[in-house]
Short mmCIF file of C-alpha atoms in Angstrom, two decimals:
data_model
loop_
_atom_site.label_atom_id
_atom_site.label_comp_id
_atom_site.label_asym_id
_atom_site.label_seq_id
_atom_site.Cartn_x
_atom_site.Cartn_y
_atom_site.Cartn_z
CA UNK A 1 -184.37 -71.46 178.27
CA UNK A 2 -187.42 -70.51 176.26
CA UNK A 3 -188.14 -66.72 176.12
CA UNK A 4 -191.85 -65.89 175.46
CA UNK A 5 -191.55 -62.16 175.75
CA UNK A 6 -192.06 -60.16 172.80
CA UNK A 7 -188.82 -59.19 170.79
CA UNK A 8 -187.55 -55.63 170.78
CA UNK A 9 -188.10 -53.45 167.75
CA UNK A 10 -185.93 -50.95 166.03
CA UNK A 11 -188.10 -48.25 167.96
CA UNK A 12 -187.19 -49.71 171.39
CA UNK A 13 -183.38 -49.28 170.84
CA UNK A 14 -182.58 -45.99 172.13
CA UNK A 15 -184.12 -46.85 175.40
CA UNK A 16 -182.79 -49.99 175.71
CA UNK A 17 -179.22 -48.11 175.05
CA UNK A 18 -180.16 -45.64 177.54
CA UNK A 19 -181.12 -48.25 180.01
CA UNK A 20 -178.18 -50.95 179.73
CA UNK A 21 -175.28 -49.32 178.45
CA UNK A 22 -172.72 -49.16 181.14
CA UNK A 23 -174.16 -51.77 183.45
CA UNK A 24 -172.01 -54.12 185.07
CA UNK A 25 -174.20 -57.52 185.16
CA UNK A 26 -172.18 -60.60 186.49
CA UNK A 27 -169.02 -61.51 187.72
CA UNK A 28 -167.45 -64.88 188.01
CA UNK A 29 -164.26 -66.84 188.42
CA UNK A 30 -162.17 -68.89 186.38
CA UNK A 31 -159.11 -71.28 187.08
CA UNK A 32 -156.34 -71.40 184.52
CA UNK A 33 -155.78 -75.09 183.87
CA UNK A 34 -152.74 -75.86 181.84
CA UNK A 35 -154.13 -78.99 179.70
CA UNK A 36 -156.65 -76.36 178.18
CA UNK A 37 -154.05 -73.72 177.86
CA UNK A 38 -151.78 -76.17 175.91
CA UNK A 39 -154.66 -77.75 173.80
CA UNK A 40 -156.05 -74.11 172.62
CA UNK A 41 -152.58 -72.89 171.64
CA UNK A 42 -152.02 -76.30 169.69
CA UNK A 43 -155.38 -76.29 167.80
CA UNK A 44 -154.52 -72.66 166.99
CA UNK A 45 -151.22 -74.09 165.08
CA UNK A 46 -148.86 -72.53 167.44
CA UNK A 47 -145.42 -74.40 168.37
CA UNK A 48 -144.22 -71.53 170.59
CA UNK A 49 -143.22 -73.29 173.98
CA UNK A 50 -144.30 -70.57 175.85
CA UNK A 51 -147.84 -71.59 175.21
CA UNK A 52 -147.48 -75.30 174.45
CA UNK A 53 -144.95 -76.51 177.12
CA UNK A 54 -146.13 -76.20 180.71
CA UNK A 55 -142.22 -76.88 181.88
CA UNK A 56 -141.20 -73.75 180.00
CA UNK A 57 -140.30 -71.04 182.43
CA UNK A 58 -142.33 -68.61 180.65
CA UNK A 59 -145.58 -70.66 180.13
CA UNK A 60 -148.58 -68.67 179.68
CA UNK A 61 -151.99 -68.58 178.55
CA UNK A 62 -152.69 -67.84 174.67
CA UNK A 63 -153.36 -64.18 174.11
CA UNK A 64 -156.99 -64.73 173.31
CA UNK A 65 -157.69 -67.38 175.62
CA UNK A 66 -160.02 -65.46 178.10
CA UNK A 67 -161.92 -64.66 174.97
CA UNK A 68 -164.10 -68.05 176.10
CA UNK A 69 -164.18 -67.23 179.64
CA UNK A 70 -167.69 -65.92 180.14
CA UNK A 71 -170.31 -65.36 182.97
CA UNK A 72 -173.12 -67.65 183.09
CA UNK A 73 -175.40 -65.09 181.98
CA UNK A 74 -174.36 -63.37 178.47
CA UNK A 75 -176.71 -60.73 179.34
CA UNK A 76 -178.54 -59.80 182.34
CA UNK A 77 -181.64 -61.56 183.16
CA UNK A 78 -183.89 -58.53 182.72
CA UNK A 79 -182.39 -57.53 179.23
CA UNK A 80 -185.02 -57.29 176.45
CA UNK A 81 -185.42 -60.04 174.06
CA UNK A 82 -183.55 -59.02 170.90
CA UNK A 83 -183.70 -61.29 167.61
CA UNK A 84 -184.32 -65.10 167.89
CA UNK A 85 -181.60 -67.33 169.71
CA UNK A 86 -178.07 -66.55 170.77
CA UNK A 87 -177.16 -64.50 167.53
CA UNK A 88 -173.54 -64.61 165.85
CA UNK A 89 -170.43 -63.61 167.06
CA UNK A 90 -169.22 -60.18 165.58
CA UNK A 91 -166.04 -60.13 166.62
CA UNK A 92 -163.65 -60.06 169.70
CA UNK A 93 -161.17 -57.23 170.78
CA UNK A 94 -158.70 -58.40 173.44
CA UNK A 95 -156.30 -56.24 175.23
CA UNK A 96 -153.71 -58.45 176.60
CA UNK A 97 -152.27 -56.56 179.69
CA UNK A 98 -150.22 -59.25 181.47
CA UNK A 99 -149.27 -62.72 181.30
CA UNK A 100 -151.83 -65.16 182.73
CA UNK A 101 -149.99 -68.36 184.20
CA UNK A 102 -151.23 -72.00 184.71
CA UNK A 103 -153.14 -72.08 188.30
CA UNK A 104 -154.10 -68.55 188.27
CA UNK A 105 -157.57 -67.45 189.01
CA UNK A 106 -158.97 -64.75 187.38
CA UNK A 107 -162.37 -62.84 188.25
CA UNK A 108 -164.16 -61.52 184.93
CA UNK A 109 -166.68 -58.93 185.43
CA UNK A 110 -169.24 -58.31 182.63
CA UNK A 111 -170.29 -54.95 181.37
CA UNK A 112 -172.52 -54.01 178.47
CA UNK A 113 -170.28 -51.50 176.88
CA UNK A 114 -172.24 -50.45 173.60
CA UNK A 115 -175.51 -51.16 171.70
CA UNK A 116 -176.07 -50.02 168.28
CA UNK A 117 -177.93 -50.95 164.98
CA UNK A 118 -176.71 -51.26 161.23
CA UNK A 119 -177.69 -52.90 158.06
CA UNK A 120 -175.77 -55.69 156.20
CA UNK A 121 -176.02 -58.26 153.64
CA UNK A 122 -178.10 -60.33 155.84
CA UNK A 123 -180.62 -57.70 156.92
CA UNK A 124 -180.81 -55.39 159.99
CA UNK A 125 -178.51 -56.19 162.95
CA UNK A 126 -178.17 -55.27 166.20
CA UNK A 127 -174.66 -55.15 167.83
CA UNK A 128 -174.79 -55.75 171.66
CA UNK A 129 -170.91 -55.15 172.78
CA UNK A 130 -170.15 -57.21 176.14
CA UNK A 131 -166.78 -56.30 177.96
CA UNK A 132 -165.25 -58.35 179.97
CA UNK A 133 -162.42 -57.28 182.31
CA UNK A 134 -160.13 -59.55 183.79
CA UNK A 135 -158.15 -59.51 187.36
CA UNK A 136 -155.94 -62.31 188.55
CA UNK A 137 -155.73 -63.24 192.29
CA UNK A 138 -153.21 -60.45 193.06
CA UNK A 139 -155.82 -58.06 191.73
CA UNK A 140 -153.68 -57.26 188.64
CA UNK A 141 -155.85 -56.33 185.39
CA UNK A 142 -154.48 -59.11 182.92
CA UNK A 143 -156.94 -59.03 180.10
CA UNK A 144 -160.01 -57.26 178.44
CA UNK A 145 -162.29 -58.82 175.89
CA UNK A 146 -164.85 -56.72 173.95
CA UNK A 147 -167.17 -59.18 172.41
CA UNK A 148 -169.69 -58.06 169.71
CA UNK A 149 -172.82 -60.30 169.77
CA UNK A 150 -174.96 -59.81 166.62
CA UNK A 151 -178.70 -60.09 166.66
CA UNK A 152 -181.09 -59.92 163.73
CA UNK A 153 -184.27 -57.83 164.15
CA UNK B 1 -156.26 -37.30 139.42
CA UNK B 2 -157.26 -40.57 141.24
CA UNK B 3 -159.30 -40.41 144.39
CA UNK B 4 -160.65 -43.50 146.62
CA UNK B 5 -163.95 -42.24 147.17
CA UNK B 6 -164.95 -44.72 149.75
CA UNK B 7 -162.74 -45.40 153.01
CA UNK B 8 -163.53 -45.89 156.56
CA UNK B 9 -161.18 -45.10 159.64
CA UNK B 10 -161.28 -45.77 163.08
CA UNK B 11 -164.21 -43.64 163.50
CA UNK B 12 -166.31 -46.15 162.25
CA UNK B 13 -167.46 -48.97 163.97
CA UNK B 14 -165.88 -51.63 162.29
CA UNK B 15 -163.25 -49.73 160.98
CA UNK B 16 -159.65 -50.56 162.00
CA UNK B 17 -157.57 -48.05 159.94
CA UNK B 18 -155.83 -44.91 161.29
CA UNK B 19 -155.84 -42.19 159.00
CA UNK B 20 -152.14 -41.14 159.19
CA UNK B 21 -151.21 -45.07 158.52
CA UNK B 22 -153.52 -44.69 155.23
CA UNK B 23 -151.10 -42.10 154.32
CA UNK B 24 -147.87 -43.84 155.09
CA UNK B 25 -149.33 -47.30 153.21
CA UNK B 26 -150.21 -44.98 150.28
CA UNK B 27 -146.68 -43.37 150.08
CA UNK B 28 -144.98 -46.58 151.04
CA UNK B 29 -146.47 -48.63 148.63
CA UNK B 30 -146.48 -45.89 145.93
CA UNK B 31 -150.02 -46.35 145.12
CA UNK B 32 -151.29 -43.78 142.18
CA UNK B 33 -154.08 -42.17 144.78
CA UNK B 34 -153.61 -38.40 144.90
CA UNK B 35 -156.09 -38.55 148.09
CA UNK B 36 -158.96 -40.34 149.59
CA UNK B 37 -162.47 -39.37 151.08
CA UNK B 38 -163.39 -40.88 154.54
CA UNK B 39 -166.74 -41.89 154.60
CA UNK B 40 -167.57 -42.81 158.20
CA UNK B 41 -170.71 -45.29 158.70
CA UNK B 42 -173.97 -43.42 160.00
CA UNK B 43 -172.15 -40.08 161.19
CA UNK B 44 -170.33 -37.18 159.73
CA UNK B 45 -167.19 -36.60 161.61
CA UNK B 46 -167.13 -32.65 161.87
CA UNK B 47 -164.08 -32.78 164.49
CA UNK B 48 -161.40 -34.36 162.95
CA UNK B 49 -158.79 -31.97 160.61
CA UNK B 50 -156.63 -33.83 158.42
CA UNK B 51 -154.88 -30.42 156.73
CA UNK B 52 -151.51 -31.53 158.70
CA UNK B 53 -151.44 -34.78 157.42
CA UNK B 54 -152.61 -33.68 153.83
CA UNK B 55 -149.38 -31.17 153.64
CA UNK B 56 -147.03 -33.78 155.40
CA UNK B 57 -148.11 -36.57 152.64
CA UNK B 58 -149.16 -34.60 149.76
CA UNK B 59 -152.55 -35.95 149.55
CA UNK B 60 -156.17 -35.07 149.48
CA UNK B 61 -158.01 -36.01 152.43
CA UNK B 62 -161.75 -35.49 152.45
CA UNK B 63 -164.53 -36.20 154.78
CA UNK B 64 -168.27 -37.45 153.69
CA UNK B 65 -170.57 -39.82 155.19
CA UNK B 66 -172.00 -43.01 154.34
CA UNK B 67 -175.67 -43.10 155.60
CA UNK B 68 -177.94 -46.35 155.49
CA UNK B 69 -181.47 -45.90 153.87
CA UNK B 70 -184.62 -48.33 152.88
CA UNK B 71 -182.84 -49.12 149.45
CA UNK B 72 -179.42 -49.46 151.12
CA UNK B 73 -176.55 -47.52 151.76
CA UNK B 74 -175.56 -44.30 150.15
CA UNK B 75 -172.41 -42.16 150.28
CA UNK B 76 -172.89 -38.42 150.55
CA UNK B 77 -170.09 -35.82 149.63
CA UNK B 78 -170.34 -32.14 150.52
CA UNK B 79 -171.91 -32.69 154.11
CA UNK B 80 -172.62 -29.57 156.15
CA UNK B 81 -174.38 -28.27 159.07
CA UNK B 82 -177.79 -27.75 157.25
CA UNK B 83 -177.57 -31.49 156.13
CA UNK B 84 -176.55 -32.93 159.43
CA UNK B 85 -179.63 -31.30 160.84
CA UNK B 86 -181.98 -32.49 157.86
CA UNK B 87 -182.16 -36.34 159.10
CA UNK B 88 -180.74 -38.68 161.49
CA UNK B 89 -177.42 -39.97 159.91
CA UNK B 90 -177.67 -42.75 162.58
CA UNK B 91 -180.95 -44.21 161.34
CA UNK B 92 -180.68 -47.45 159.27
CA UNK B 93 -184.37 -46.90 158.11
CA UNK B 94 -183.96 -43.34 156.11
CA UNK B 95 -186.29 -43.12 153.08
CA UNK B 96 -183.90 -42.85 150.23
CA UNK B 97 -186.08 -40.13 148.63
CA UNK B 98 -186.08 -37.94 151.59
CA UNK B 99 -181.92 -38.42 151.72
CA UNK B 100 -181.57 -37.46 147.92
CA UNK B 101 -183.68 -34.58 148.29
CA UNK B 102 -181.81 -33.41 151.44
CA UNK B 103 -178.51 -33.52 150.10
CA UNK B 104 -179.53 -31.53 146.67
CA UNK B 105 -181.29 -29.07 149.17
CA UNK B 106 -178.29 -28.58 151.27
CA UNK B 107 -175.72 -28.37 148.14
CA UNK B 108 -174.25 -31.94 148.81
CA UNK B 109 -173.92 -34.87 146.29
CA UNK B 110 -175.61 -38.36 147.09
CA UNK B 111 -174.53 -41.51 145.38
CA UNK B 112 -175.75 -45.17 146.35
CA UNK B 113 -172.58 -47.18 147.15
CA UNK B 114 -172.10 -51.06 146.06
CA UNK B 115 -175.91 -50.99 144.36
CA UNK B 116 -175.15 -54.56 143.44
CA UNK B 117 -174.72 -56.13 146.77
CA UNK B 118 -177.59 -58.34 148.45
CA UNK B 119 -179.77 -56.24 150.96
CA UNK B 120 -177.68 -53.05 151.51
CA UNK B 121 -177.35 -52.53 147.73
CA UNK B 122 -180.04 -50.35 145.63
CA UNK B 123 -181.10 -52.54 143.05
CA UNK B 124 -181.73 -55.60 145.04
CA UNK B 125 -184.70 -53.15 146.18
CA UNK B 126 -185.31 -52.01 142.78
CA UNK B 127 -186.53 -55.66 142.25
CA UNK B 128 -189.40 -55.57 145.22
CA UNK B 129 -189.62 -51.67 145.00
CA UNK B 130 -189.27 -50.22 142.11
CA UNK B 131 -187.05 -47.73 140.79
CA UNK B 132 -186.59 -44.21 142.70
CA UNK B 133 -186.29 -40.98 141.13
CA UNK B 134 -183.25 -38.70 141.89
CA UNK B 135 -180.47 -41.49 141.48
CA UNK B 136 -178.02 -40.30 138.84
CA UNK B 137 -174.55 -41.77 140.09
CA UNK B 138 -173.76 -45.00 141.99
CA UNK B 139 -170.56 -46.88 143.15
CA UNK B 140 -170.10 -49.66 140.38
CA UNK B 141 -166.63 -50.83 141.82
CA UNK B 142 -166.19 -51.20 145.48
CA UNK B 143 -163.36 -53.04 147.00
CA UNK B 144 -165.62 -55.09 148.99
CA UNK B 145 -167.68 -56.62 146.66
CA UNK B 146 -167.77 -60.66 146.43
CA UNK B 147 -167.58 -62.13 142.52
CA UNK B 148 -170.79 -60.76 140.55
CA UNK B 149 -171.70 -57.66 142.67
CA UNK B 150 -169.61 -55.41 140.87
CA UNK B 151 -170.85 -56.92 137.52
CA UNK B 152 -174.43 -56.50 138.42
CA UNK B 153 -173.76 -53.12 139.54
CA UNK B 154 -171.99 -51.94 136.24
CA UNK B 155 -174.80 -53.63 133.89
CA UNK B 156 -177.91 -52.30 136.08
CA UNK B 157 -176.48 -48.55 136.38
CA UNK B 158 -176.05 -48.82 132.40
CA UNK B 159 -179.28 -49.94 131.92
CA UNK B 160 -180.48 -46.88 134.31
CA UNK B 161 -178.15 -44.52 132.51
CA UNK B 162 -176.58 -43.70 135.73
CA UNK B 163 -173.01 -42.67 135.91
CA UNK B 164 -170.67 -44.99 138.05
CA UNK B 165 -167.34 -44.38 140.36
CA UNK B 166 -165.11 -46.32 142.25
CA UNK B 167 -164.04 -46.83 145.77
CA UNK B 168 -162.27 -49.14 148.05
CA UNK B 169 -164.76 -49.43 150.98
CA UNK B 170 -161.52 -50.11 152.95
CA UNK B 171 -161.84 -50.87 156.65
CA UNK B 172 -157.92 -51.83 157.07
CA UNK B 173 -155.14 -50.07 155.90
CA UNK B 174 -153.69 -52.53 153.53
CA UNK B 175 -157.12 -52.50 151.63
CA UNK B 176 -157.22 -48.81 150.35
CA UNK B 177 -157.15 -48.19 146.98
CA UNK B 178 -158.29 -51.27 145.86
CA UNK B 179 -160.75 -49.44 143.50
CA UNK B 180 -160.69 -45.84 143.21
CA UNK B 181 -162.06 -43.15 140.78
CA UNK B 182 -160.19 -41.20 138.05
CA UNK B 183 -161.10 -37.46 137.45
CA UNK B 184 -160.27 -35.29 134.47
CA UNK B 185 -160.33 -31.98 137.05
CA UNK B 186 -157.80 -31.56 139.52
CA UNK B 187 -159.54 -31.52 142.74
CA UNK B 188 -158.02 -29.62 146.25
CA UNK B 189 -161.05 -29.47 148.54
CA UNK B 190 -164.73 -30.59 148.78
CA UNK B 191 -165.87 -27.92 146.59
CA UNK B 192 -163.80 -29.24 143.82
CA UNK B 193 -165.05 -32.87 144.54
CA UNK B 194 -168.71 -31.76 144.24
CA UNK B 195 -168.01 -29.67 140.84
CA UNK B 196 -166.25 -32.81 139.52
CA UNK B 197 -168.97 -35.24 140.49
CA UNK B 198 -171.69 -32.75 139.14
CA UNK B 199 -169.51 -32.43 135.83
CA UNK B 200 -169.41 -36.11 135.35
CA UNK B 201 -165.78 -36.45 133.71
CA UNK B 202 -164.71 -39.28 135.92
CA UNK B 203 -164.61 -42.75 135.71
CA UNK B 204 -164.14 -46.08 137.79
CA UNK B 205 -160.87 -47.90 138.30
CA UNK B 206 -159.70 -50.94 139.67
CA UNK B 207 -156.13 -51.01 141.10
CA UNK B 208 -156.28 -54.12 142.89
CA UNK B 209 -153.31 -55.48 141.43
CA UNK B 210 -151.11 -52.58 142.47
CA UNK B 211 -152.66 -51.95 146.08
CA UNK B 212 -152.51 -55.60 146.78
CA UNK B 213 -152.13 -59.30 145.36
CA UNK B 214 -154.64 -60.48 147.68
CA UNK B 215 -158.61 -61.16 146.78
CA UNK B 216 -161.39 -58.83 147.99
CA UNK B 217 -163.16 -58.54 150.73
CA UNK B 218 -166.73 -59.44 152.03
CA UNK B 219 -168.35 -56.47 153.91
CA UNK B 220 -171.10 -56.79 155.70
CA UNK C 1 -153.84 -77.86 155.08
CA UNK C 2 -150.92 -77.26 157.63
CA UNK C 3 -149.09 -73.77 158.66
CA UNK C 4 -145.54 -74.25 157.32
CA UNK C 5 -142.77 -74.94 159.74
CA UNK C 6 -140.82 -71.93 160.48
CA UNK C 7 -137.22 -71.59 159.32
CA UNK C 8 -136.35 -68.53 161.72
CA UNK C 9 -132.55 -69.49 160.74
CA UNK C 10 -133.08 -67.42 157.46
CA UNK C 11 -135.41 -64.94 157.87
CA UNK C 12 -134.82 -62.84 155.27
CA UNK C 13 -136.17 -65.57 152.96
CA UNK C 14 -138.50 -67.28 154.82
CA UNK C 15 -140.20 -64.28 156.16
CA UNK C 16 -140.00 -66.19 159.66
CA UNK C 17 -138.28 -65.43 162.95
CA UNK C 18 -137.79 -61.63 162.17
CA UNK C 19 -136.76 -58.94 164.74
CA UNK C 20 -137.68 -55.39 165.24
CA UNK C 21 -135.07 -54.00 163.53
CA UNK C 22 -135.95 -55.95 160.36
CA UNK C 23 -139.06 -54.87 160.19
CA UNK C 24 -140.39 -52.29 157.54
CA UNK C 25 -143.88 -50.61 157.22
CA UNK C 26 -145.36 -52.29 154.20
CA UNK C 27 -143.81 -55.81 154.89
CA UNK C 28 -146.20 -58.98 153.86
CA UNK C 29 -146.44 -61.56 156.55
CA UNK C 30 -146.00 -65.10 155.27
CA UNK C 31 -149.02 -66.26 153.82
CA UNK C 32 -150.42 -69.59 155.50
CA UNK C 33 -153.35 -72.14 155.40
CA UNK C 34 -154.44 -73.20 158.99
CA UNK C 35 -155.25 -76.85 159.68
CA UNK C 36 -159.19 -76.64 160.24
CA UNK C 37 -159.64 -80.18 159.80
CA UNK C 38 -162.51 -81.61 162.08
CA UNK C 39 -159.85 -83.29 164.37
CA UNK C 40 -158.19 -79.55 165.08
CA UNK C 41 -161.51 -77.92 165.49
CA UNK C 42 -162.83 -80.24 168.01
CA UNK C 43 -159.44 -79.87 169.88
CA UNK C 44 -160.11 -76.19 170.23
CA UNK C 45 -163.73 -76.75 171.07
CA UNK C 46 -162.61 -79.10 173.99
CA UNK C 47 -160.32 -76.58 175.19
CA UNK C 48 -162.88 -73.86 175.07
CA UNK C 49 -165.57 -75.94 176.27
CA UNK C 50 -167.69 -75.01 173.13
CA UNK C 51 -169.23 -78.05 172.16
CA UNK C 52 -171.77 -76.49 169.32
CA UNK C 53 -172.99 -78.42 166.41
CA UNK C 54 -172.60 -75.56 164.34
CA UNK C 55 -168.85 -75.96 164.79
CA UNK C 56 -168.56 -79.73 164.79
CA UNK C 57 -171.37 -81.17 162.17
CA UNK C 58 -171.84 -80.05 158.82
CA UNK C 59 -175.48 -81.65 158.93
CA UNK C 60 -176.46 -79.76 161.89
CA UNK C 61 -175.00 -76.60 160.79
CA UNK C 62 -176.73 -76.74 157.37
CA UNK C 63 -180.03 -77.28 159.49
CA UNK C 64 -178.92 -73.94 161.06
CA UNK C 65 -179.04 -72.38 157.87
CA UNK C 66 -175.20 -72.20 157.38
CA UNK C 67 -173.01 -73.40 154.57
CA UNK C 68 -171.80 -76.38 156.51
CA UNK C 69 -169.69 -76.44 160.03
CA UNK C 70 -168.11 -73.30 161.03
CA UNK C 71 -164.67 -72.58 161.89
CA UNK C 72 -165.39 -70.55 165.58
CA UNK C 73 -164.35 -66.90 165.28
CA UNK C 74 -162.08 -67.14 168.14
CA UNK C 75 -160.24 -70.07 166.70
CA UNK C 76 -159.82 -67.85 163.55
CA UNK C 77 -158.17 -65.17 165.78
CA UNK C 78 -156.06 -67.85 167.07
CA UNK C 79 -154.74 -68.84 163.75
CA UNK C 80 -153.82 -64.92 163.05
CA UNK C 81 -151.86 -65.19 166.53
CA UNK C 82 -149.88 -68.11 165.90
CA UNK C 83 -148.78 -66.68 162.37
CA UNK C 84 -147.34 -63.59 164.51
CA UNK C 85 -145.91 -65.76 167.14
CA UNK C 86 -143.92 -67.41 164.18
CA UNK C 87 -143.30 -64.10 162.40
CA UNK C 88 -141.97 -62.41 165.24
CA UNK C 89 -141.14 -64.93 168.08
CA UNK C 90 -139.50 -62.26 170.23
CA UNK C 91 -142.57 -59.98 170.55
CA UNK C 92 -145.63 -59.92 172.59
CA UNK C 93 -148.96 -59.35 171.20
CA UNK C 94 -150.54 -56.41 173.21
CA UNK C 95 -153.55 -56.27 171.27
CA UNK C 96 -155.73 -58.29 168.51
CA UNK C 97 -158.76 -56.69 167.47
CA UNK C 98 -160.87 -58.82 164.66
CA UNK C 99 -164.13 -58.34 162.76
CA UNK C 100 -165.95 -61.59 162.08
CA UNK C 101 -167.51 -60.57 158.91
CA UNK C 102 -168.10 -64.12 157.06
CA UNK C 103 -168.63 -67.42 157.83
CA UNK C 104 -165.67 -69.81 157.22
CA UNK C 105 -166.30 -73.62 156.79
CA UNK C 106 -164.39 -76.33 158.28
CA UNK C 107 -162.38 -78.65 155.98
CA UNK C 108 -161.87 -75.99 153.57
CA UNK C 109 -158.73 -74.16 152.31
CA UNK C 110 -158.52 -70.95 154.27
CA UNK C 111 -155.73 -68.32 153.59
CA UNK C 112 -154.41 -66.01 156.29
CA UNK C 113 -152.10 -62.65 155.67
CA UNK C 114 -150.51 -59.85 157.22
CA UNK C 115 -149.00 -56.60 156.41
CA UNK C 116 -147.22 -54.14 158.50
CA UNK C 117 -148.99 -50.91 158.63
CA UNK C 118 -146.94 -48.85 161.11
CA UNK C 119 -144.01 -49.10 163.33
CA UNK C 120 -143.00 -47.03 166.23
CA UNK C 121 -139.42 -47.04 166.84
CA UNK C 122 -139.54 -45.15 170.38
CA UNK C 123 -142.08 -47.72 171.64
CA UNK C 124 -140.49 -50.86 169.57
CA UNK C 125 -144.18 -51.53 168.71
CA UNK C 126 -145.38 -52.49 165.32
CA UNK C 127 -149.00 -52.61 163.97
CA UNK C 128 -150.21 -55.12 161.69
CA UNK C 129 -153.47 -55.78 159.53
CA UNK C 130 -154.89 -59.30 159.55
CA UNK C 131 -157.13 -61.20 156.98
CA UNK C 132 -158.42 -64.73 157.06
CA UNK C 133 -160.15 -65.28 153.28
CA UNK C 134 -162.16 -68.56 152.55
CA UNK C 135 -161.31 -70.59 149.07
CA UNK C 136 -163.93 -68.56 147.27
CA UNK C 137 -161.83 -65.49 147.84
CA UNK C 138 -164.47 -64.05 150.42
CA UNK C 139 -162.89 -62.46 153.76
CA UNK C 140 -164.01 -63.76 156.79
CA UNK C 141 -162.12 -62.07 159.27
CA UNK C 142 -160.04 -58.46 158.89
CA UNK C 143 -158.18 -57.34 162.16
CA UNK C 144 -155.33 -55.49 163.57
CA UNK C 145 -152.58 -56.27 165.94
CA UNK C 146 -150.18 -54.52 167.92
CA UNK C 147 -146.90 -56.18 169.03
CA UNK C 148 -144.15 -54.70 171.34
CA UNK C 149 -140.56 -55.80 171.17
CA UNK C 150 -138.14 -56.13 173.98
#
């Protein structure tokens, strides 16, 4: 989707932070498919049957499997344009709070947890931290993922 | 006396090291460090008190800051209330001359770090904007440098007549002590560090082989 | 470029298959070289439903200004998790926290390392430093993990 709005500048960041940090902006559901769970663990080179054998009594999703379960909107529709494109992935923090089983249906809620800027080898960067919290169909909080999106100013 | 003058803890946004775990690691690995300085990004951590850890582990643990300027990143030792109130530590576009002047005026000691690094190093900016008066000391050995960066730092520092020191720039525990600074004087506190830095009796050292066999890092 | 098969029958010599009582602060985890072949990365992209050309096509990645097709950051995190599972199969990963600092290119030799930085006898947990390093010695990922033992 083209975004013709003018890009935010460094001077806009305090107001953007004030407006958006703490805002929950999207919710989605994700069904845990055993085929994808196995493929993920296998691709990462794991051989532990807990993660690659659906018949194992403790079969569960890989600890960072929820990292790809993002809501349709990466940022709120009204969120200011910061830098070109989607930016790059600056890191992931995953809290593994309980096992995620095949067939579970997770509800993930997206919140903007932090916004800050810093300089690095590649220039001035804005870090937007998106926090996803995941609850299973029994209401149990099973995972939290903090995703640091880096946008270039 | 050997101090690692450039470390980050979990107080920095990209730091993943707990301060006590640094102490345990130094002790367990028998690193020849007598202490380290926490240089958190874009802030001064006025609240943390590490005196109990200093006593328990027999290490000097001091606090400083790494701020960002239009000429790259700068370490500031001896941060005090006057300096914190002089400029915005969180601003990533602080003018370097202003930072140097404020540090001098408030009794602190400012020195650009990883000056051979692209974009966030002093010498890259010298090429396009010219040299800045007031720089006297730079970090010539940095544990996060990629091949060529420290070599450039050493060469250019010599050309400009700057004194050089070393720091690991560690963000995780196991990388503390990759680079450090050897002082002729004993240092027990921030005032002692400031006196030693001003006196100039110190030299950068690399401890990579001792600290860890692994290669160095690529800090952004 | 494959991870070594664990030899948990002899943890003292292999470094794999350790139990909580065998772990000490300062221990180094076995060094591994994960499989970052195009085939393996494609398998991950299929599982994650992330079919971005920057992960799967060198030319497309270079056109974006990248040095080549990149190993996805989350996949790098997965390699570290696989190392942890081989090293301590009886443990459960409670948290993994990784900072993606540099670009790691597929079909190159990456090196992953770990080191124990803390142990908690009461909680039966250990904290581990983790890195992914590229063939030129640049670190692409740093991080930490907390593992809990029964």
